[in-house]
Short mmCIF file of C-alpha atoms and ligand atoms in Angstrom, two decimals:
data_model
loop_
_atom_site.label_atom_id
_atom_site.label_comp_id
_atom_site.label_asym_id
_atom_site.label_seq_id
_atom_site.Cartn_x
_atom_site.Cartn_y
_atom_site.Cartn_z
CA UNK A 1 108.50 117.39 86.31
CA UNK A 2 105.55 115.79 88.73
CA UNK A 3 105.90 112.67 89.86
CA UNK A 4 103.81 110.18 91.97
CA UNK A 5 105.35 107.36 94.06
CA UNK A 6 103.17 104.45 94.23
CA UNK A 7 103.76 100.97 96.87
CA UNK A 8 102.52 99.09 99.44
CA UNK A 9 102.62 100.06 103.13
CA UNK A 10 106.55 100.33 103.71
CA UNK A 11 107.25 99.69 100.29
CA UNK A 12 109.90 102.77 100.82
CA UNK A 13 107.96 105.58 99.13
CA UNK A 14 108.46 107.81 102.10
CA UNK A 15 112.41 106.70 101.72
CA UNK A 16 112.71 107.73 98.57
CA UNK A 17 110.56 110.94 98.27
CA UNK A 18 113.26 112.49 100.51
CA UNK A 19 116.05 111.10 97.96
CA UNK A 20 114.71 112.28 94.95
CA UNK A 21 113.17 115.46 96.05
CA UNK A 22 116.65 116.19 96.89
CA UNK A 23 118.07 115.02 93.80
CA UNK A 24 115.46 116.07 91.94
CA UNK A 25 114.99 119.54 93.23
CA UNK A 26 111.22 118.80 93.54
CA UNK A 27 109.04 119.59 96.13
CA UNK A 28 107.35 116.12 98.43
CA UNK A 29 103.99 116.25 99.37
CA UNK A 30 102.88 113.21 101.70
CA UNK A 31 99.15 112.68 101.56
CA UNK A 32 99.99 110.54 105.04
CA UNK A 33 102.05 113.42 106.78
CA UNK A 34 99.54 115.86 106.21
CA UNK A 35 97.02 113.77 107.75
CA UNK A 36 99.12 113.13 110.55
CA UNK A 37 99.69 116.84 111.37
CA UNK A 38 95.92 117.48 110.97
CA UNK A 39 94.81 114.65 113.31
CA UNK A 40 98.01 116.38 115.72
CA UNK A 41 96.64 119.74 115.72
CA UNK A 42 92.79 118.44 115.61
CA UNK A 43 91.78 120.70 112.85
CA UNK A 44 88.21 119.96 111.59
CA UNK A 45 89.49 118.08 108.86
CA UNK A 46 91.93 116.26 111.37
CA UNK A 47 89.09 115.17 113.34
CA UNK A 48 86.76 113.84 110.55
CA UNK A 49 90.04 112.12 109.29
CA UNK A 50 91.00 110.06 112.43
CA UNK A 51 88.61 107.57 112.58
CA UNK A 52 89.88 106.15 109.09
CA UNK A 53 93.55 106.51 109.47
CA UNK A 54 93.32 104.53 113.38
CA UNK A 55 91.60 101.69 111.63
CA UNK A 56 93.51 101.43 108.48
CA UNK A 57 90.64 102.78 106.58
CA UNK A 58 90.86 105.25 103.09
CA UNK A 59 89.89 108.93 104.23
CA UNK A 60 87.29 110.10 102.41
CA UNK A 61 88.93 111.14 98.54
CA UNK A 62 87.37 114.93 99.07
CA UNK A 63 89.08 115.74 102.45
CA UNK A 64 92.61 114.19 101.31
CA UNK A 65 92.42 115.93 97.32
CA UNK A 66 91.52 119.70 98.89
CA UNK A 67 94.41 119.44 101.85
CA UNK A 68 97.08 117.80 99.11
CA UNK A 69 95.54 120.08 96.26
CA UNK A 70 96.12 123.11 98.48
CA UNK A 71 99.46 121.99 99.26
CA UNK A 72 100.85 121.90 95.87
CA UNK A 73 99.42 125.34 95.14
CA UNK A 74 102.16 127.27 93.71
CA UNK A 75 104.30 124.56 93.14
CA UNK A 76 106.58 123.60 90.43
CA UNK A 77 107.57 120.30 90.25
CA UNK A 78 105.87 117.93 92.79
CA UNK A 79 106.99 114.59 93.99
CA UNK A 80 103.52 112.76 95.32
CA UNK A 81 103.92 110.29 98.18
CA UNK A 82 100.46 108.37 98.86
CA UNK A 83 98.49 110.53 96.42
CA UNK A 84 96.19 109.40 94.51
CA UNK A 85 95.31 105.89 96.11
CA UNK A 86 92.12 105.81 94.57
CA UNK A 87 90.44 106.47 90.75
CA UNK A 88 88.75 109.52 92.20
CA UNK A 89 91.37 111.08 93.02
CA UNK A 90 93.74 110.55 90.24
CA UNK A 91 90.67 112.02 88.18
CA UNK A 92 90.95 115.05 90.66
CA UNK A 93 94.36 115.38 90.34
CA UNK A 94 95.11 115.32 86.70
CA UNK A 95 91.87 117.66 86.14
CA UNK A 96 93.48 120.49 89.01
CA UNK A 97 96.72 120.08 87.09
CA UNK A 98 95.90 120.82 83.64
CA UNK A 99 93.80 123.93 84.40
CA UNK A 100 97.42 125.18 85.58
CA UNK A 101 99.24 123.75 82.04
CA UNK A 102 100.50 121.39 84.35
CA UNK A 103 100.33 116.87 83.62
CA UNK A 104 102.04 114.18 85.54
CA UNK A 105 105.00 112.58 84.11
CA UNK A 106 106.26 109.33 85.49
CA UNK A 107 104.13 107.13 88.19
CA UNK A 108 106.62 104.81 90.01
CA UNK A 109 105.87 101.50 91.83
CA UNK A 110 107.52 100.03 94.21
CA UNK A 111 106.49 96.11 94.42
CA UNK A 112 107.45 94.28 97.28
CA UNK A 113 106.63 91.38 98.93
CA UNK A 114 103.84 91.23 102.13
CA UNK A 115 106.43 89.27 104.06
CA UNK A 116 109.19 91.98 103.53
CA UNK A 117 106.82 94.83 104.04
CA UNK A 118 105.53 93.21 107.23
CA UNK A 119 108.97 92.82 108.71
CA UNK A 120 110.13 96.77 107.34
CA UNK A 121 107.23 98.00 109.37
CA UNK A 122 107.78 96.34 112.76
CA UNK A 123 111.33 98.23 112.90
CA UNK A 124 110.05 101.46 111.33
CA UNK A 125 110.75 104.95 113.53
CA UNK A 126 109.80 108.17 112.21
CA UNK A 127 111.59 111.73 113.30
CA UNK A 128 109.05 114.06 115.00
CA UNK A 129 110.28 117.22 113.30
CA UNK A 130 110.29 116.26 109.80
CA UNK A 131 108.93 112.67 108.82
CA UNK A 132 112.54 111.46 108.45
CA UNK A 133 112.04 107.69 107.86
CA UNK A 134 114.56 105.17 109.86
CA UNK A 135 114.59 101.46 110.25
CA UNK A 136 116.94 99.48 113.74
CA UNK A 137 117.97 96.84 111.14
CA UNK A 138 117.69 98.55 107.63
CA UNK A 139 118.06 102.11 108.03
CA UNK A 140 119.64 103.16 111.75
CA UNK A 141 120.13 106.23 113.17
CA UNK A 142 123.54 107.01 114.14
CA UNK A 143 122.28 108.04 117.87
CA UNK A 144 119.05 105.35 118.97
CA UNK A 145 116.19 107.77 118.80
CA UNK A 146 117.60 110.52 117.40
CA UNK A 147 117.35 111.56 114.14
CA UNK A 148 120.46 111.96 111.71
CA UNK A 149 119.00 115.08 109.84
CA UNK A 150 117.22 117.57 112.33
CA UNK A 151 118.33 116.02 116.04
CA UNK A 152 114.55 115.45 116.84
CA UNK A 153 113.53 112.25 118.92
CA UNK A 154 111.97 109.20 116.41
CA UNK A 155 108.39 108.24 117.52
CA UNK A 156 106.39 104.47 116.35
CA UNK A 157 103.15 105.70 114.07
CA UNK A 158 99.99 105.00 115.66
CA UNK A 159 99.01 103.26 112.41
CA UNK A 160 101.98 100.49 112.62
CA UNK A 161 99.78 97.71 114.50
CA UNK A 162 99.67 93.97 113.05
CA UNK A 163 95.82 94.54 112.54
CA UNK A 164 95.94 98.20 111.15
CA UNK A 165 98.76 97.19 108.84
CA UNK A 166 96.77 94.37 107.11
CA UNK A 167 93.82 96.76 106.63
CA UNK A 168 96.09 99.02 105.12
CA UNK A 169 97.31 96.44 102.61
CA UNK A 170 94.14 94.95 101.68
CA UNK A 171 92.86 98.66 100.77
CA UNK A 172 96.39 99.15 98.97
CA UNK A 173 95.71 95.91 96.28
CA UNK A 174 91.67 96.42 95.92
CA UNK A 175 91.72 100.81 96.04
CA UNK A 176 95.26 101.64 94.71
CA UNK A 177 96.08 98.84 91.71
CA UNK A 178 93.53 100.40 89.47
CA UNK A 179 95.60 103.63 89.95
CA UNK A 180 98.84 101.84 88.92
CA UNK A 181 97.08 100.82 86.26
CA UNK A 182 95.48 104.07 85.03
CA UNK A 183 99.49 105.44 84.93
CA UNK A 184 100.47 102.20 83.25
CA UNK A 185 97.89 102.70 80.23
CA UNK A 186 99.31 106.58 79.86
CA UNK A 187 102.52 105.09 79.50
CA UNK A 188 103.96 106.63 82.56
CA UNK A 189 104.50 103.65 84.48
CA UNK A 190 107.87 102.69 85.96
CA UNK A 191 108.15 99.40 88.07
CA UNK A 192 110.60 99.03 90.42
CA UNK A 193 111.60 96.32 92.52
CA UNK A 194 111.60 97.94 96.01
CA UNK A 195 113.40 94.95 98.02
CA UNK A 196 116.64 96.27 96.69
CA UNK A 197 119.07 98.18 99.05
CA UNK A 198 117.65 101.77 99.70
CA UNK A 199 120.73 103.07 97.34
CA UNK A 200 120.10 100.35 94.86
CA UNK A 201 116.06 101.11 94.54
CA UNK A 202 116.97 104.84 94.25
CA UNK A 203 119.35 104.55 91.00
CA UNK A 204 116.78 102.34 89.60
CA UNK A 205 114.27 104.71 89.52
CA UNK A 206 116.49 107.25 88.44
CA UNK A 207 117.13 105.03 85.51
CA UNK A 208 113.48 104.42 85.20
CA UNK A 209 113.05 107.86 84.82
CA UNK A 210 115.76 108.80 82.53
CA UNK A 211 114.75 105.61 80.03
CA UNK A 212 111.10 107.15 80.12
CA UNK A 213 112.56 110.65 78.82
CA UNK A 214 112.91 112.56 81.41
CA UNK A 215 116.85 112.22 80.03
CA UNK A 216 117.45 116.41 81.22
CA UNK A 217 116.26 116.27 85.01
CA UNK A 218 118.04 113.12 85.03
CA UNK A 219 121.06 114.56 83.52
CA UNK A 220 121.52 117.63 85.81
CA UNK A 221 121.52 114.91 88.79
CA UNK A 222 124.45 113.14 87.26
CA UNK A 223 126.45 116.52 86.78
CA UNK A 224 125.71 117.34 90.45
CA UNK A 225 127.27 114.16 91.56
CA UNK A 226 130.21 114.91 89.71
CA UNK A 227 130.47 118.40 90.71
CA UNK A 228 130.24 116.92 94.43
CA UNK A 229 126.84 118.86 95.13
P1 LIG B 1 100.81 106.82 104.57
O1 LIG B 1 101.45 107.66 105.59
O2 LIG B 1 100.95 107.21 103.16
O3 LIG B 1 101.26 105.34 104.80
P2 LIG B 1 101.37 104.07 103.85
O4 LIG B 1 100.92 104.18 102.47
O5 LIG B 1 100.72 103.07 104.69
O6 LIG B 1 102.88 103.88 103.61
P3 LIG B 1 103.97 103.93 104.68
O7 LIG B 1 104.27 105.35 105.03
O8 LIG B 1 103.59 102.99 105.81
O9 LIG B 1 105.18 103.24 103.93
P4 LIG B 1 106.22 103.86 102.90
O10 LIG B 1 105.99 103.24 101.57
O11 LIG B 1 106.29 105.36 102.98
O12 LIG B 1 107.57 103.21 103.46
P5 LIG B 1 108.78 103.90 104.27
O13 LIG B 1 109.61 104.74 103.35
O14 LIG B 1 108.29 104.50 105.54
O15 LIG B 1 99.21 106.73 104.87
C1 LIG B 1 98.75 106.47 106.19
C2 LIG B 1 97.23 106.51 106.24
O16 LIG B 1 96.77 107.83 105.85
C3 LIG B 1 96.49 105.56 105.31
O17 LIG B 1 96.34 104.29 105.89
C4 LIG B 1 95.14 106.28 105.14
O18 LIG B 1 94.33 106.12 106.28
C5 LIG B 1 95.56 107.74 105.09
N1 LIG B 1 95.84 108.21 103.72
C6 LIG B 1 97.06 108.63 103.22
N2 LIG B 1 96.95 109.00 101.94
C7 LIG B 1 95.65 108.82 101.60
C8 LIG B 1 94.91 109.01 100.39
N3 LIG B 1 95.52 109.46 99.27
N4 LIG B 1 93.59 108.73 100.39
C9 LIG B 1 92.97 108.30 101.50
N5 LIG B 1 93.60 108.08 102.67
C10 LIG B 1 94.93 108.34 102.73
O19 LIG B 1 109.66 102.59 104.60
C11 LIG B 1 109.19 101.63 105.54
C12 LIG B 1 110.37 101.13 106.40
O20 LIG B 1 111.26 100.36 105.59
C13 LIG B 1 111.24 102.26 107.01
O21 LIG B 1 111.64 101.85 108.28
C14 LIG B 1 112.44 102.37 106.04
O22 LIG B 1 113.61 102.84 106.71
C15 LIG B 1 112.58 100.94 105.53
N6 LIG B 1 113.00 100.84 104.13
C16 LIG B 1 112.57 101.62 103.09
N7 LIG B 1 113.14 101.21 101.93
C17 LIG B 1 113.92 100.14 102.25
C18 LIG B 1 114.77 99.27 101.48
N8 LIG B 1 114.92 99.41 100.15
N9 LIG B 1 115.43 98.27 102.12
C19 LIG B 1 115.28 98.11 103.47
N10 LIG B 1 114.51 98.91 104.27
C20 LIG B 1 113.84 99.91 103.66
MG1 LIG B 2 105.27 106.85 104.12
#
């Protein structure tokens, strides 16, 4: 199973790609974290990228498709966390996937409300290590500045400005809703409403997904829980 998880800046995609990968047993690809290890280690693609990401700004579609295309390579079973964002690439996508037998089966949006989003990102921290995504009202640590899962320290992204942020929105609703959309007219749309607890948002989509027939990936998640897995 491939899925994508569509939102808004801190809509929670980030949140739950780590859920369901686990639950899912599928592998996350963030189009964002690769960017931000590129720009880290200043690899040519890293340095043509920077410019956009510090302003809030698309990268260009070709540099994002070959490093997320060339991450997946191999792969089986793919959850996609701010990939595609724009028509071009969603054309790129489904085209590299089908010369490998392979299709996209459930698109999931997260809606939630510019006010919320706004007030998600000002208390975001992110673990150094790993991307492990916290929150100091939402989602805390249980050490300040530590992270839960690997022990590394929890940075602010560089991206996480007032101005930045409202760049990034206004290229989520005018570059990214035709996406949605494309999903929604294959009939692989699942809409979610992402201002529910982390827990609650998570069991909707895995109800999303099990209602849209994916009933047997679903299924083995329940029998884990009950095994205590
Ligand atoms: P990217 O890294 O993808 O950032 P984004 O889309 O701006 O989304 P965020 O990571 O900010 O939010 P999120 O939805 O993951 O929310 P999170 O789980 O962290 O992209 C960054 C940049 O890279 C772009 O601006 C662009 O320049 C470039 N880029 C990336 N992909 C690209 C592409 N395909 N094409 C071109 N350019 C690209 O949650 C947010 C906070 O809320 C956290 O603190 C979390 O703990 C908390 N939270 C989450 N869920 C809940 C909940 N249900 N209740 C309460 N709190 C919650
Ligand atoms: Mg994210």
């Amino acid at each position: 199973m491939n899925i994508i998880l569509f939102g808004a800046q801190g809509s929670g995609k980030g949140t739950q790609a780590q859920m369901l990968a686990d639950e899912l047993k599928l592998q996350p690809r963030a189009s964002g974290e690769l960017l931000r290890d590129a720009i880290a280690h200043e690899t040519p693609a890293g340095k043509i990228a920077k410019p956009y990401y510090d302003r809030g700004d698309l990268v260009p579609d070709e540099i994002v498709t070959e490093m997320i295309l060339e991450s997946m390579r191999g792969a089986n079973g793919i959850i996609l966390d701010g990939f595609p964002r724009t028509l071009r690439q969603a054309y790129l996508l489904d085209e590299s996937l089908a010369k490998v037998g392979q299709r996209i089966d459930a698109a999931v949006y997260l809606e939630v409300p510019r006010e919320v989003l706004l007030e998600r990102l000002s208390g975001r921290w992110i673990c150094r290590a790993h991307g492990h995504v916290w929150n100091v009202k939402t989602h805390p640590t249980r050490i300040p500045g530590i992270c839960d899962y690997d022990g590394s320290p929890l940075y602010h992204r560089s991206d996480d400005s007032p101005e930045t942020i409202n760049r990034r929105l206004e290229k989520f609703f005018s570059e990214t809703i035709p996406v949605v959309d494309f999903y929604a007219r294959q009939g692989k749309l699942i809409r979610i409403d992402g201002t529910d607890t982390i827990e609650h948002v998570n069991q909707h989509i895995l109800a999303g997904l099990s209602a849209l027939g994916q009933q047997s990936v679903v299924s083995a998640v329940a029998e884990d829980r009950t095994s205590g897995k």
